[in-house]
Amino acid sequence: VPSDEDSVAEKRKGEELLSPGENKKKKKKVTTPRPACSWVHFSREFIKEYSASHPESSGLKAATKAASDAWKSMSVEEKAKYAKRARDVWDNYLSTAPACVPKPRRQAKLITRCSPGRLFNVLQRLTLDQQAAVKSMGFGSLLALRCRTLRRSLCLWLLERFNTARISMNICGERIPLSPQDVELVLGLAASGKDVVNSGPDDRISELRRNYNATNRGISLRLLEDRLAAPEAGDDFKRSFVLYALGTLLCPTARLDVSPSFLHFLTNMDIIHQYNWGKFLLDRLVREISRFRQGKQRAVGGCLLFLQLFYYERISVGGPCDLVSTVVPCLSSWGEEEITDRERREKGLGGYGRGEVIYKERCHATEVVVTDGAQPDGMPVVEVGTIAEHGLGFPDEGNLVKEDGVNGEIIAEEANIPVDFEKGNVVCGNIEEVIEPIEGLCRNRDYGCSETVNYMENTNHEETCVYAPCACPLQGCGFVGSSEQLSLHFSSKHWDCRRHFQYNCPIPVSLHTDEQFLVLQAEEDGLLFLLNKGIENIGYALMITCIGPSSSKERFFYDLVSERGINSLRLKSCAHNFPGQLDSLPPTDFLLIPFGYLGSSGQLNLEVCIWNS
């Protein structure tokens, strides 16, 4: 066994055998320095003369201070000599310097506030009364949440393939569109009903803001967690739960806190179940991804868990199958074990996007689960569960139908009896039960719609209904009605707060710097438009929107012009439909006007023209 002295001697001998270059750190490669600016050329010349004429000076600091004072007092003509010298050196540098090879960019890390695990921990502590309150609001599907972590590599891969213009994803060589029905299929949130309007004057929610200590940054998640820990299950609990679910899973923003704008649709907790949460969640997801790509925020907002589970459901990695069994909502089918197994199979295939796109029946009112066992005739045994939406249900038919009053579910069961579907008919062995179509009035009946909707069919009437509610944009007014009712309301109640215009005719308008929007009303049909103003780093962002249902197919084009002397800025774009005032500008075209374009009166002077064709 060698001694310690022998080991030290062998180590020194090995170091001597190494070349001098290998035992030292590599030095950075010396490159040609960048040319100096005009000030540097002047200061070098001035300091030499100053040091020669002022030998008593204290050194370089005093000479540099004198050079700075002399440079500031020089005119543009006196500085031109040094500027020309610096320009010549720079041109020579550009012509002789080798081309710069860009370094490969490292893959960016995904930063997101979407945290299913945080919501999962809160759900485990809810009492039975609180769980019933969650179900009454239409969020009962979240109680089946089993996934606690996001697969960030998959989410980042999906974001690179997300098309915000078409609201689709390009996967496996196919374009897969996303719709509110997909949100309902994956998360179990309603994809029909009233549009969620999260904007309006702060006076309506001033009391709620004080109650939740809302600041400009938002509402603290820790405050909401403390409130949800109490056993109370009333309106305060419901409001706190919706805020917490939106801020941690469904609609998180780039910030750590919950957006206080959500309080606008939480003033009346009795109508929460009537909102179209699927459309709201998808719109917010598209908005947050667009802002992230524009560089306006470092973190990605929106429900990334929806994208992750949607990918798992639509891309099959186990080979083609004749019948895809689905449990609605899919949220309850994916726990940590299932996701880990899926990721292992994805890795075995060589990465994401190696599977096969599958198409599932988008029938959210019927759930088919294939079970083991078969009948003598070869027909599989199935269990059928029908979700009665909109408060409608089937009549009781003996022992074949049982109703769950909490979830509004009616489940037809019969042990080892085959079930078949034939256009709404359910055939059970020798017994034939015909279920009549469920019909009811449109949810927008209070706003003038008289259509009858068949909820057993895959109808899109409520999504495209022209009577969808729109909110009055003025502060302090809580009117909500159809676009036609809103036009009449504005003409009678706020006739002095609008600006009349005619289609296809330009009009001059002025907007004060403290005004967020200007209401424009057409003389021909009374439609309302908003000239919206936002603030960016270098100026004001202006755009025009039409107050109407988001699903409206009617489109208006507009022209915005801002002039200053012989210079002018111009934007031609399409006015998108929004059911009220905007809390922030959407990711669409806008006109950016620098702060220097303001008039002497401190106003934005514009020329606006809106076309109806």
Coordinates of C-alpha atoms in Angstrom, one line a residue:
V1 CA 0.0 0.0 0.0
P2 CA 1.6 3.3 -1.0
S3 CA 2.1 5.9 1.6
D4 CA 0.7 9.5 1.5
E5 CA 4.1 10.8 0.5
D6 CA 4.2 8.5 -2.5
S7 CA 0.7 9.6 -3.6
V8 CA 1.7 13.3 -3.5
A9 CA 4.9 12.6 -5.4
E10 CA 3.0 10.7 -8.2
K11 CA 0.4 13.5 -8.4
R12 CA 3.2 16.1 -8.9
K13 CA 4.9 13.9 -11.5
G14 CA 1.6 13.6 -13.5
E15 CA 1.1 17.4 -13.5
E16 CA 4.6 17.9 -14.9
L17 CA 3.9 15.5 -17.7
L18 CA 0.9 17.6 -18.8
S19 CA 1.4 20.3 -21.4
P20 CA 1.3 23.9 -20.1
G21 CA -1.8 24.7 -22.1
E22 CA -3.8 21.8 -20.7
N23 CA -3.2 22.8 -17.1
K24 CA -4.6 26.3 -17.6
K25 CA -8.0 27.7 -18.4
K26 CA -8.8 28.4 -21.9
K27 CA -8.6 32.1 -22.7
K28 CA -11.3 33.9 -24.6
K29 CA -10.7 34.3 -28.3
V30 CA -9.5 37.9 -29.0
T31 CA -11.7 39.6 -31.5
T32 CA -11.5 43.0 -33.3
P33 CA -12.8 45.7 -30.9
R34 CA -15.8 47.7 -32.0
P35 CA -15.1 51.2 -33.4
A36 CA -15.3 54.1 -31.0
C37 CA -18.0 56.8 -31.2
S38 CA -17.5 60.5 -32.0
W39 CA -17.3 61.4 -28.3
V40 CA -14.4 59.0 -27.7
H41 CA -12.4 60.4 -30.7
F42 CA -12.9 63.9 -29.3
S43 CA -12.0 63.0 -25.7
R44 CA -8.8 61.2 -26.6
E45 CA -7.6 64.3 -28.5
F46 CA -8.8 66.7 -25.8
I47 CA -7.2 64.8 -22.9
K48 CA -3.8 64.8 -24.5
E49 CA -3.9 68.6 -25.0
Y50 CA -5.4 69.2 -21.6
S51 CA -2.7 67.1 -19.8
A52 CA 0.1 68.9 -21.6
S53 CA -1.3 72.4 -20.8
H54 CA -2.4 71.6 -17.2
P55 CA 0.5 69.6 -15.6
E56 CA -0.9 70.6 -12.2
S57 CA -4.2 68.7 -12.8
S58 CA -5.0 65.8 -10.5
G59 CA -5.0 63.2 -13.3
L60 CA -7.4 61.5 -15.7
K61 CA -10.5 62.3 -13.8
A62 CA -10.1 66.1 -14.0
A63 CA -9.2 65.8 -17.7
T64 CA -12.3 63.7 -18.5
K65 CA -14.5 66.1 -16.6
A66 CA -13.1 69.0 -18.6
A67 CA -13.6 67.1 -21.8
S68 CA -17.2 66.4 -20.9
D69 CA -17.9 70.0 -20.3
A70 CA -16.3 71.1 -23.5
W71 CA -18.2 68.5 -25.5
K72 CA -21.5 69.7 -24.1
S73 CA -20.8 73.3 -25.0
M74 CA -19.9 72.4 -28.6
S75 CA -22.3 73.1 -31.5
V76 CA -23.4 70.5 -34.0
E77 CA -21.1 71.9 -36.7
E78 CA -18.1 71.6 -34.3
K79 CA -19.0 68.0 -33.5
A80 CA -19.4 67.1 -37.2
K81 CA -15.6 66.6 -37.7
Y82 CA -15.5 63.8 -35.0
A83 CA -18.8 62.3 -36.2
K84 CA -17.4 62.0 -39.7
R85 CA -14.2 60.4 -38.4
A86 CA -16.2 57.9 -36.3
R87 CA -18.4 57.1 -39.3
D88 CA -15.4 56.3 -41.6
V89 CA -13.9 54.0 -39.0
W90 CA -17.3 52.3 -38.6
D91 CA -17.7 51.8 -42.3
N92 CA -14.2 50.3 -42.6
Y93 CA -15.0 48.0 -39.7
L94 CA -18.2 46.7 -41.3
S95 CA -16.4 46.0 -44.6
T96 CA -13.5 44.1 -43.1
A97 CA -14.9 42.4 -40.0
P98 CA -15.9 38.7 -40.5
A99 CA -19.5 37.7 -40.4
C100 CA -20.8 37.0 -36.9
V101 CA -22.1 33.5 -36.5
P102 CA -25.1 33.5 -34.2
K103 CA -25.0 31.1 -31.3
P104 CA -27.7 28.5 -31.2
R105 CA -30.5 29.5 -28.8
R106 CA -31.2 27.3 -25.9
Q107 CA -34.7 26.0 -25.5
A108 CA -36.6 28.4 -23.3
K109 CA -38.1 27.2 -20.1
L110 CA -41.8 27.3 -19.6
I111 CA -43.0 29.6 -16.9
T112 CA -46.7 29.3 -16.1
R113 CA -49.0 30.0 -13.2
C114 CA -51.3 27.1 -14.0
S115 CA -51.1 24.9 -11.0
P116 CA -53.5 21.9 -10.8
G117 CA -51.8 20.6 -7.7
R118 CA -52.6 23.7 -5.7
L119 CA -56.3 23.4 -6.6
F120 CA -56.2 19.6 -5.9
N121 CA -55.0 20.3 -2.3
V122 CA -57.9 22.7 -1.7
L123 CA -60.4 20.2 -3.2
Q124 CA -59.3 17.5 -0.7
R125 CA -60.3 19.7 2.3
L126 CA -63.8 20.7 1.1
T127 CA -66.8 19.5 3.2
L128 CA -69.8 17.8 1.8
D129 CA -71.8 21.0 1.9
Q130 CA -69.0 22.9 0.1
Q131 CA -68.9 20.1 -2.6
A132 CA -72.6 20.4 -3.1
A133 CA -72.2 24.2 -3.5
V134 CA -69.5 23.6 -6.1
K135 CA -71.7 21.3 -8.1
S136 CA -74.6 23.8 -8.0
M137 CA -72.4 26.3 -9.8
G138 CA -71.6 23.9 -12.6
F139 CA -68.0 23.2 -11.4
G140 CA -68.7 19.7 -10.1
S141 CA -66.4 18.1 -12.6
L142 CA -63.4 19.8 -11.0
L143 CA -64.0 17.6 -7.9
A144 CA -62.8 14.6 -10.0
L145 CA -59.4 16.3 -10.6
R146 CA -56.6 13.7 -10.2
C147 CA -53.7 15.3 -12.0
R148 CA -51.4 17.4 -9.8
T149 CA -48.5 18.4 -12.1
L150 CA -48.1 19.7 -15.6
R151 CA -45.8 18.1 -18.1
R152 CA -44.0 21.3 -19.0
S153 CA -42.1 19.7 -21.9
L154 CA -45.3 18.6 -23.5
C155 CA -47.0 22.0 -22.9
L156 CA -44.1 23.8 -24.5
W157 CA -44.2 21.5 -27.5
L158 CA -48.0 22.1 -27.9
L159 CA -47.5 25.9 -27.6
E160 CA -45.1 25.9 -30.5
R161 CA -47.8 24.2 -32.6
F162 CA -50.7 26.4 -31.4
N163 CA -52.3 28.6 -34.1
T164 CA -53.9 31.6 -32.4
A165 CA -55.5 32.9 -35.6
R166 CA -57.4 29.6 -36.4
I167 CA -57.6 28.4 -32.8
S168 CA -56.1 25.1 -33.7
M169 CA -53.1 22.9 -33.2
N170 CA -50.9 21.3 -36.0
I171 CA -50.1 17.8 -34.8
C172 CA -49.2 14.7 -36.7
G173 CA -49.5 16.5 -40.0
E174 CA -53.1 17.5 -39.3
R175 CA -54.8 20.7 -38.2
I176 CA -56.9 19.9 -35.2
P177 CA -59.4 22.8 -34.4
L178 CA -60.3 23.6 -30.8
S179 CA -63.8 24.7 -29.7
P180 CA -65.8 25.3 -26.5
Q181 CA -67.2 21.8 -26.9
D182 CA -63.7 20.4 -26.5
V183 CA -63.4 22.2 -23.2
E184 CA -66.6 20.6 -22.1
L185 CA -65.4 17.2 -23.2
V186 CA -62.1 17.5 -21.3
L187 CA -62.9 19.6 -18.3
G188 CA -66.7 19.2 -18.0
L189 CA -67.5 22.9 -18.0
A190 CA -70.6 24.2 -19.8
A191 CA -70.1 25.2 -23.5
S192 CA -73.4 27.0 -23.9
G193 CA -75.2 29.9 -22.2
K194 CA -74.5 33.5 -21.6
D195 CA -71.2 35.1 -22.5
V196 CA -68.9 35.8 -19.6
V197 CA -68.3 39.6 -19.5
N198 CA -65.3 40.4 -17.2
S199 CA -65.3 44.1 -17.8
G200 CA -67.3 47.2 -16.6
P201 CA -67.0 50.1 -14.3
D202 CA -65.1 49.6 -11.0
D203 CA -67.9 51.2 -9.0
R204 CA -70.1 48.1 -9.3
I205 CA -67.4 45.9 -7.7
S206 CA -65.8 48.5 -5.3
E207 CA -67.3 46.7 -2.3
L208 CA -66.1 43.3 -3.5
R209 CA -62.6 44.8 -4.2
R210 CA -62.4 46.0 -0.6
N211 CA -63.7 42.7 0.7
Y212 CA -60.9 40.8 -1.0
N213 CA -58.2 43.5 -0.5
A214 CA -57.8 43.7 -4.3
T215 CA -54.9 45.9 -5.4
N216 CA -53.6 46.7 -8.9
R217 CA -51.7 43.5 -8.9
G218 CA -54.7 41.4 -8.1
I219 CA -56.3 39.3 -5.3
S220 CA -53.9 37.2 -3.2
L221 CA -54.2 33.4 -3.6
R222 CA -53.2 33.0 0.1
L223 CA -56.2 35.1 1.1
L224 CA -58.5 32.9 -0.9
E225 CA -57.0 29.7 0.6
D226 CA -57.7 31.0 4.1
R227 CA -61.3 31.8 3.2
L228 CA -61.8 28.4 1.6
A229 CA -60.5 26.7 4.8
A230 CA -63.6 27.9 6.7
P231 CA -66.6 25.5 6.8
E232 CA -69.0 28.1 5.4
A233 CA -70.7 27.2 2.1
G234 CA -72.6 30.3 1.1
D235 CA -72.2 32.9 -1.5
D236 CA -68.8 34.1 -0.1
F237 CA -67.5 30.5 -0.4
K238 CA -68.8 30.2 -3.9
R239 CA -67.2 33.5 -5.0
S240 CA -63.9 32.6 -3.4
F241 CA -63.9 29.1 -5.0
V242 CA -64.5 30.4 -8.5
L243 CA -61.8 33.0 -8.1
Y244 CA -59.4 30.4 -6.8
A245 CA -60.2 27.9 -9.6
L246 CA -59.8 30.6 -12.2
G247 CA -56.5 31.9 -10.8
T248 CA -54.9 28.5 -10.3
L249 CA -56.2 26.3 -13.1
L250 CA -58.8 27.6 -15.5
C251 CA -57.7 31.2 -16.4
P252 CA -54.4 32.1 -14.7
T253 CA -52.6 35.2 -15.8
A254 CA -48.9 35.9 -16.0
R255 CA -49.0 37.3 -12.4
L256 CA -49.1 35.3 -9.2
D257 CA -52.4 36.9 -8.1
V258 CA -56.0 36.5 -9.4
S259 CA -57.2 39.2 -11.8
P260 CA -59.8 41.5 -10.0
S261 CA -61.6 41.9 -13.3
F262 CA -63.2 38.4 -12.6
L263 CA -65.3 40.1 -9.9
H264 CA -67.5 41.7 -12.6
F265 CA -69.3 38.4 -13.3
L266 CA -69.3 37.3 -9.7
T267 CA -71.7 39.9 -8.4
N268 CA -74.7 37.5 -8.6
M269 CA -73.8 34.0 -7.6
D270 CA -77.2 32.6 -8.5
I271 CA -76.5 32.8 -12.2
I272 CA -73.0 31.4 -12.3
H273 CA -74.2 28.1 -13.8
Q274 CA -75.8 29.9 -16.8
Y275 CA -72.4 31.1 -18.2
N276 CA -70.6 29.7 -21.2
W277 CA -67.4 28.8 -19.3
G278 CA -66.0 26.7 -22.2
K279 CA -65.9 29.7 -24.5
F280 CA -64.5 32.0 -21.8
L281 CA -61.7 29.6 -21.0
L282 CA -60.7 29.1 -24.6
D283 CA -60.8 32.8 -25.4
R284 CA -58.6 33.6 -22.4
L285 CA -56.1 30.8 -23.4
V286 CA -55.8 32.2 -26.9
R287 CA -55.3 35.7 -25.5
E288 CA -52.6 34.7 -23.1
I289 CA -50.7 32.7 -25.7
S290 CA -50.8 35.7 -28.1
R291 CA -49.5 38.1 -25.4
F292 CA -46.7 35.6 -24.6
R293 CA -45.7 35.4 -28.3
Q294 CA -45.7 39.2 -28.6
G295 CA -43.2 39.4 -25.8
K296 CA -45.6 41.3 -23.5
Q297 CA -45.2 38.8 -20.7
R298 CA -42.6 36.1 -19.7
A299 CA -45.1 33.6 -18.3
V300 CA -47.8 31.8 -20.2
G301 CA -51.3 32.2 -18.9
G302 CA -54.4 30.2 -19.6
C303 CA -55.4 26.6 -18.8
L304 CA -52.4 24.6 -20.1
L305 CA -53.8 21.5 -18.4
F306 CA -56.6 21.5 -21.0
L307 CA -54.1 21.4 -23.8
Q308 CA -52.2 18.6 -22.2
L309 CA -55.3 16.4 -21.6
F310 CA -56.7 17.3 -25.0
Y311 CA -53.5 16.0 -26.6
Y312 CA -53.8 12.7 -24.6
E313 CA -57.3 12.2 -25.7
R314 CA -56.9 13.1 -29.4
I315 CA -53.6 11.4 -30.1
S316 CA -53.4 7.7 -29.7
V317 CA -50.1 6.0 -29.1
G318 CA -51.5 2.4 -28.7
G319 CA -52.3 1.7 -32.3
P320 CA -55.6 2.0 -34.2
C321 CA -58.7 0.9 -32.4
D322 CA -62.3 0.3 -33.6
L323 CA -64.1 1.7 -30.5
V324 CA -62.6 4.4 -28.2
S325 CA -64.1 4.3 -24.8
T326 CA -64.5 7.7 -23.3
V327 CA -65.5 8.9 -19.8
V328 CA -66.9 12.4 -19.8
P329 CA -65.3 14.6 -18.6
C330 CA -61.9 13.2 -19.5
L331 CA -60.4 15.1 -16.5
S332 CA -61.3 12.2 -14.2
S333 CA -59.5 9.6 -16.4
W334 CA -56.0 11.1 -16.0
G335 CA -54.1 10.7 -12.8
E336 CA -50.4 10.7 -12.1
E337 CA -50.1 7.0 -12.8
E338 CA -51.9 7.2 -16.2
I339 CA -49.9 10.3 -17.2
T340 CA -46.6 8.7 -16.3
D341 CA -47.5 5.6 -18.3
R342 CA -48.5 7.8 -21.3
E343 CA -45.3 9.8 -21.1
R344 CA -43.3 6.5 -21.0
R345 CA -45.0 5.3 -24.2
E346 CA -44.4 8.7 -25.9
K347 CA -40.7 8.4 -25.1
G348 CA -40.7 4.9 -26.4
L349 CA -42.0 6.1 -29.8
G350 CA -39.3 8.7 -30.0
G351 CA -41.1 11.8 -28.7
Y352 CA -44.4 13.7 -29.0
G353 CA -46.4 13.7 -32.2
R354 CA -45.6 10.1 -33.2
G355 CA -49.1 8.7 -32.6
E356 CA -52.3 8.7 -34.6
V357 CA -55.1 11.3 -34.5
I358 CA -58.4 9.9 -33.4
Y359 CA -61.8 11.5 -33.6
K360 CA -64.3 11.0 -30.9
E361 CA -68.0 11.7 -31.0
R362 CA -68.7 15.0 -29.4
C363 CA -71.9 14.0 -27.6
H364 CA -71.6 15.4 -24.2
A365 CA -75.1 14.2 -23.2
T366 CA -74.3 10.5 -23.6
E367 CA -71.6 8.5 -22.0
V368 CA -70.7 5.1 -23.2
V369 CA -68.3 2.9 -21.2
V370 CA -67.4 -0.6 -22.6
T371 CA -67.3 -3.3 -19.9
D372 CA -66.1 -6.8 -19.9
G373 CA -68.4 -9.6 -20.9
A374 CA -70.5 -10.5 -23.9
Q375 CA -74.0 -11.7 -24.7
P376 CA -74.6 -14.9 -26.7
D377 CA -75.3 -13.0 -29.8
G378 CA -72.0 -11.2 -29.5
M379 CA -73.4 -7.8 -28.6
P380 CA -71.2 -6.0 -25.9
V381 CA -72.6 -5.1 -22.6
V382 CA -72.5 -1.3 -22.0
E383 CA -73.6 1.1 -19.3
V384 CA -75.4 4.3 -20.5
G385 CA -75.3 7.6 -18.6
T386 CA -77.2 10.6 -19.8
I387 CA -76.6 14.1 -18.5
A388 CA -79.7 16.2 -18.4
E389 CA -78.6 19.7 -19.1
H390 CA -80.5 23.0 -18.7
G391 CA -82.5 21.6 -15.8
L392 CA -84.4 19.1 -17.9
G393 CA -84.8 15.4 -17.2
F394 CA -86.5 12.2 -18.2
P395 CA -89.6 10.8 -16.5
D396 CA -89.0 7.8 -14.2
E397 CA -89.4 4.5 -15.9
G398 CA -89.5 1.9 -13.2
N399 CA -86.2 0.4 -12.2
L400 CA -84.5 1.2 -15.6
V401 CA -83.9 4.9 -14.7
K402 CA -82.5 6.4 -11.6
E403 CA -81.9 10.1 -11.1
D404 CA -79.1 11.8 -9.3
G405 CA -80.5 15.1 -8.0
V406 CA -77.2 16.7 -7.2
N407 CA -75.5 16.3 -10.6
G408 CA -78.6 16.2 -12.7
E409 CA -77.6 12.8 -14.1
I410 CA -80.0 10.1 -15.1
I411 CA -78.4 6.7 -15.6
A412 CA -80.1 3.7 -17.3
E413 CA -78.8 0.5 -15.9
E414 CA -79.7 -3.2 -16.4
A415 CA -77.2 -6.0 -15.6
N416 CA -76.1 -8.0 -18.6
I417 CA -78.7 -6.5 -20.9
P418 CA -77.4 -5.3 -24.3
V419 CA -78.0 -1.7 -25.2
D420 CA -78.1 -0.3 -28.8
F421 CA -78.6 3.3 -30.1
E422 CA -80.8 4.0 -33.1
K423 CA -81.2 7.8 -33.6
G424 CA -82.3 8.5 -30.1
N425 CA -84.0 5.2 -29.4
V426 CA -82.6 2.9 -26.7
V427 CA -83.2 -0.8 -27.3
C428 CA -82.7 -3.2 -24.3
G429 CA -83.1 -6.8 -25.3
N430 CA -86.8 -7.4 -26.0
I431 CA -87.8 -4.1 -24.3
E432 CA -87.8 -1.0 -26.4
E433 CA -87.8 2.4 -24.7
V434 CA -88.2 5.4 -26.9
I435 CA -86.8 8.6 -25.4
E436 CA -88.5 11.7 -26.7
P437 CA -86.3 14.6 -27.7
I438 CA -85.7 17.1 -24.9
E439 CA -86.8 20.6 -26.0
G440 CA -86.8 23.9 -24.3
L441 CA -86.6 27.6 -24.9
C442 CA -83.3 29.2 -25.7
R443 CA -81.3 30.6 -22.7
N444 CA -81.6 34.0 -24.2
R445 CA -85.4 34.1 -24.0
D446 CA -85.2 37.0 -21.5
Y447 CA -83.5 39.0 -24.2
G448 CA -86.0 38.4 -27.0
C449 CA -85.2 34.9 -28.4
S450 CA -88.2 32.7 -29.0
E451 CA -86.4 29.7 -30.6
T452 CA -87.0 26.2 -29.2
V453 CA -83.8 24.2 -28.8
N454 CA -83.6 20.4 -29.0
Y455 CA -80.9 19.5 -26.4
M456 CA -80.7 15.8 -27.6
E457 CA -79.2 17.0 -30.9
N458 CA -75.8 18.6 -31.4
T459 CA -77.2 22.1 -32.0
N460 CA -75.2 25.2 -32.0
H461 CA -78.1 27.7 -31.7
E462 CA -77.2 29.0 -28.3
E463 CA -73.6 29.6 -29.4
T464 CA -74.7 31.6 -32.4
C465 CA -77.8 33.2 -31.0
V466 CA -78.1 36.9 -32.1
Y467 CA -79.9 37.6 -28.8
A468 CA -76.8 36.8 -26.6
P469 CA -76.5 39.4 -23.8
C470 CA -74.4 42.5 -24.2
A471 CA -73.5 44.9 -21.4
C472 CA -73.7 48.7 -21.4
P473 CA -70.1 50.1 -21.5
L474 CA -70.8 53.2 -19.4
Q475 CA -69.6 53.4 -15.9
G476 CA -72.4 53.0 -13.3
C477 CA -74.9 51.5 -15.7
G478 CA -75.8 47.8 -15.2
F479 CA -78.0 47.3 -18.2
V480 CA -77.7 43.9 -19.9
G481 CA -79.6 42.9 -23.0
S482 CA -79.4 42.0 -26.7
S483 CA -77.5 44.2 -29.1
E484 CA -80.8 45.6 -30.3
Q485 CA -82.1 46.3 -26.8
L486 CA -78.8 47.9 -25.9
S487 CA -79.0 50.2 -28.9
L488 CA -82.5 51.4 -27.8
H489 CA -81.3 51.7 -24.2
F490 CA -78.3 53.8 -25.2
S491 CA -80.5 56.1 -27.5
S492 CA -82.9 56.8 -24.7
K493 CA -80.8 56.8 -21.5
H494 CA -77.3 57.9 -22.7
W495 CA -78.1 60.1 -25.7
D496 CA -75.6 62.7 -24.7
C497 CA -72.7 60.2 -24.2
R498 CA -72.3 59.0 -27.8
R499 CA -71.1 60.3 -31.2
H500 CA -73.3 59.7 -34.2
F501 CA -71.8 58.7 -37.5
Q502 CA -72.9 57.4 -40.9
Y503 CA -71.4 54.3 -42.5
N504 CA -68.8 54.9 -45.2
C505 CA -68.4 58.5 -44.2
P506 CA -65.2 59.7 -42.3
I507 CA -65.7 61.9 -39.3
P508 CA -63.2 63.7 -37.1
V509 CA -63.1 62.7 -33.4
S510 CA -61.1 63.7 -30.4
L511 CA -60.1 61.5 -27.4
H512 CA -58.8 62.8 -24.2
T513 CA -55.7 61.1 -22.7
D514 CA -57.8 60.1 -19.5
E515 CA -60.6 58.6 -21.6
Q516 CA -60.5 54.8 -22.1
F517 CA -63.0 54.7 -24.9
L518 CA -65.5 56.7 -27.0
V519 CA -68.9 55.3 -27.9
L520 CA -69.9 55.6 -31.6
Q521 CA -73.5 54.9 -32.7
A522 CA -74.5 54.4 -36.3
E523 CA -77.5 56.4 -37.6
E524 CA -78.6 53.7 -40.0
D525 CA -79.2 50.8 -37.6
G526 CA -78.2 52.1 -34.2
L527 CA -75.3 49.7 -33.7
L528 CA -72.8 50.7 -31.1
F529 CA -69.0 50.7 -31.6
L530 CA -66.2 51.5 -29.2
L531 CA -63.1 53.4 -30.0
N532 CA -60.8 51.8 -27.5
K533 CA -57.5 53.3 -26.2
G534 CA -54.7 51.5 -24.4
I535 CA -51.3 52.6 -23.3
E536 CA -48.1 51.0 -24.5
N537 CA -44.4 51.9 -23.7
I538 CA -44.0 54.5 -26.5
G539 CA -47.6 55.6 -27.2
Y540 CA -51.3 55.0 -27.3
A541 CA -52.8 51.9 -28.9
L542 CA -56.2 52.5 -30.6
M543 CA -58.7 50.1 -32.1
I544 CA -62.4 49.9 -32.9
T545 CA -64.7 47.0 -31.7
C546 CA -68.4 46.4 -32.3
I547 CA -70.7 45.7 -29.2
G548 CA -72.4 42.5 -30.1
P549 CA -72.4 38.7 -29.6
S550 CA -68.9 37.3 -30.1
S551 CA -70.4 34.6 -32.4
S552 CA -72.0 37.2 -34.8
K553 CA -70.9 36.7 -38.4
E554 CA -71.6 40.3 -39.3
R555 CA -68.3 42.1 -39.9
F556 CA -67.5 45.8 -40.2
F557 CA -64.3 47.3 -41.5
Y558 CA -62.9 50.6 -40.3
D559 CA -60.2 53.1 -41.1
L560 CA -58.2 55.1 -38.4
V561 CA -56.0 58.1 -39.4
S562 CA -53.9 60.3 -37.2
E563 CA -52.1 63.3 -38.7
R564 CA -49.5 65.7 -37.5
G565 CA -48.3 68.2 -40.1
I566 CA -47.3 66.4 -43.2
N567 CA -47.0 63.1 -41.4
S568 CA -49.8 60.6 -40.9
L569 CA -50.5 57.2 -39.4
R570 CA -53.2 54.9 -40.8
L571 CA -54.8 51.6 -39.9
K572 CA -57.3 49.6 -41.9
S573 CA -58.7 46.6 -40.1
C574 CA -61.9 44.6 -39.2
A575 CA -63.9 45.5 -36.1
H576 CA -64.3 42.4 -33.9
N577 CA -67.4 41.7 -31.9
F578 CA -67.3 41.9 -28.1
P579 CA -70.3 41.9 -25.7
G580 CA -69.2 45.0 -23.8
Q581 CA -66.3 47.1 -22.7
L582 CA -62.8 45.6 -22.9
D583 CA -60.6 45.4 -19.7
S584 CA -57.6 45.2 -22.0
L585 CA -56.9 45.3 -25.7
P586 CA -57.3 41.9 -27.4
P587 CA -54.5 40.4 -29.5
T588 CA -55.7 42.0 -32.7
D589 CA -54.6 44.9 -35.0
F590 CA -54.3 48.3 -33.5
L591 CA -52.9 51.7 -34.4
L592 CA -49.9 52.8 -32.3
I593 CA -49.7 56.6 -32.0
P594 CA -46.5 58.0 -30.3
F595 CA -46.9 60.4 -27.4
G596 CA -45.5 63.1 -29.6
Y597 CA -48.6 63.0 -31.8
L598 CA -50.7 64.7 -29.1
G599 CA -52.1 68.0 -30.0
S600 CA -51.5 71.2 -28.1
S601 CA -54.7 70.6 -26.1
G602 CA -53.5 67.2 -25.0
Q603 CA -56.0 65.3 -27.1
L604 CA -55.8 62.6 -29.8
N605 CA -57.2 64.0 -32.9
L606 CA -58.4 61.2 -35.3
E607 CA -60.4 60.6 -38.5
V608 CA -62.6 57.6 -38.2
C609 CA -64.5 55.8 -41.0
I610 CA -66.6 52.6 -40.6
W611 CA -67.8 50.6 -43.5
N612 CA -70.9 48.2 -43.4
S613 CA -69.9 46.2 -46.4

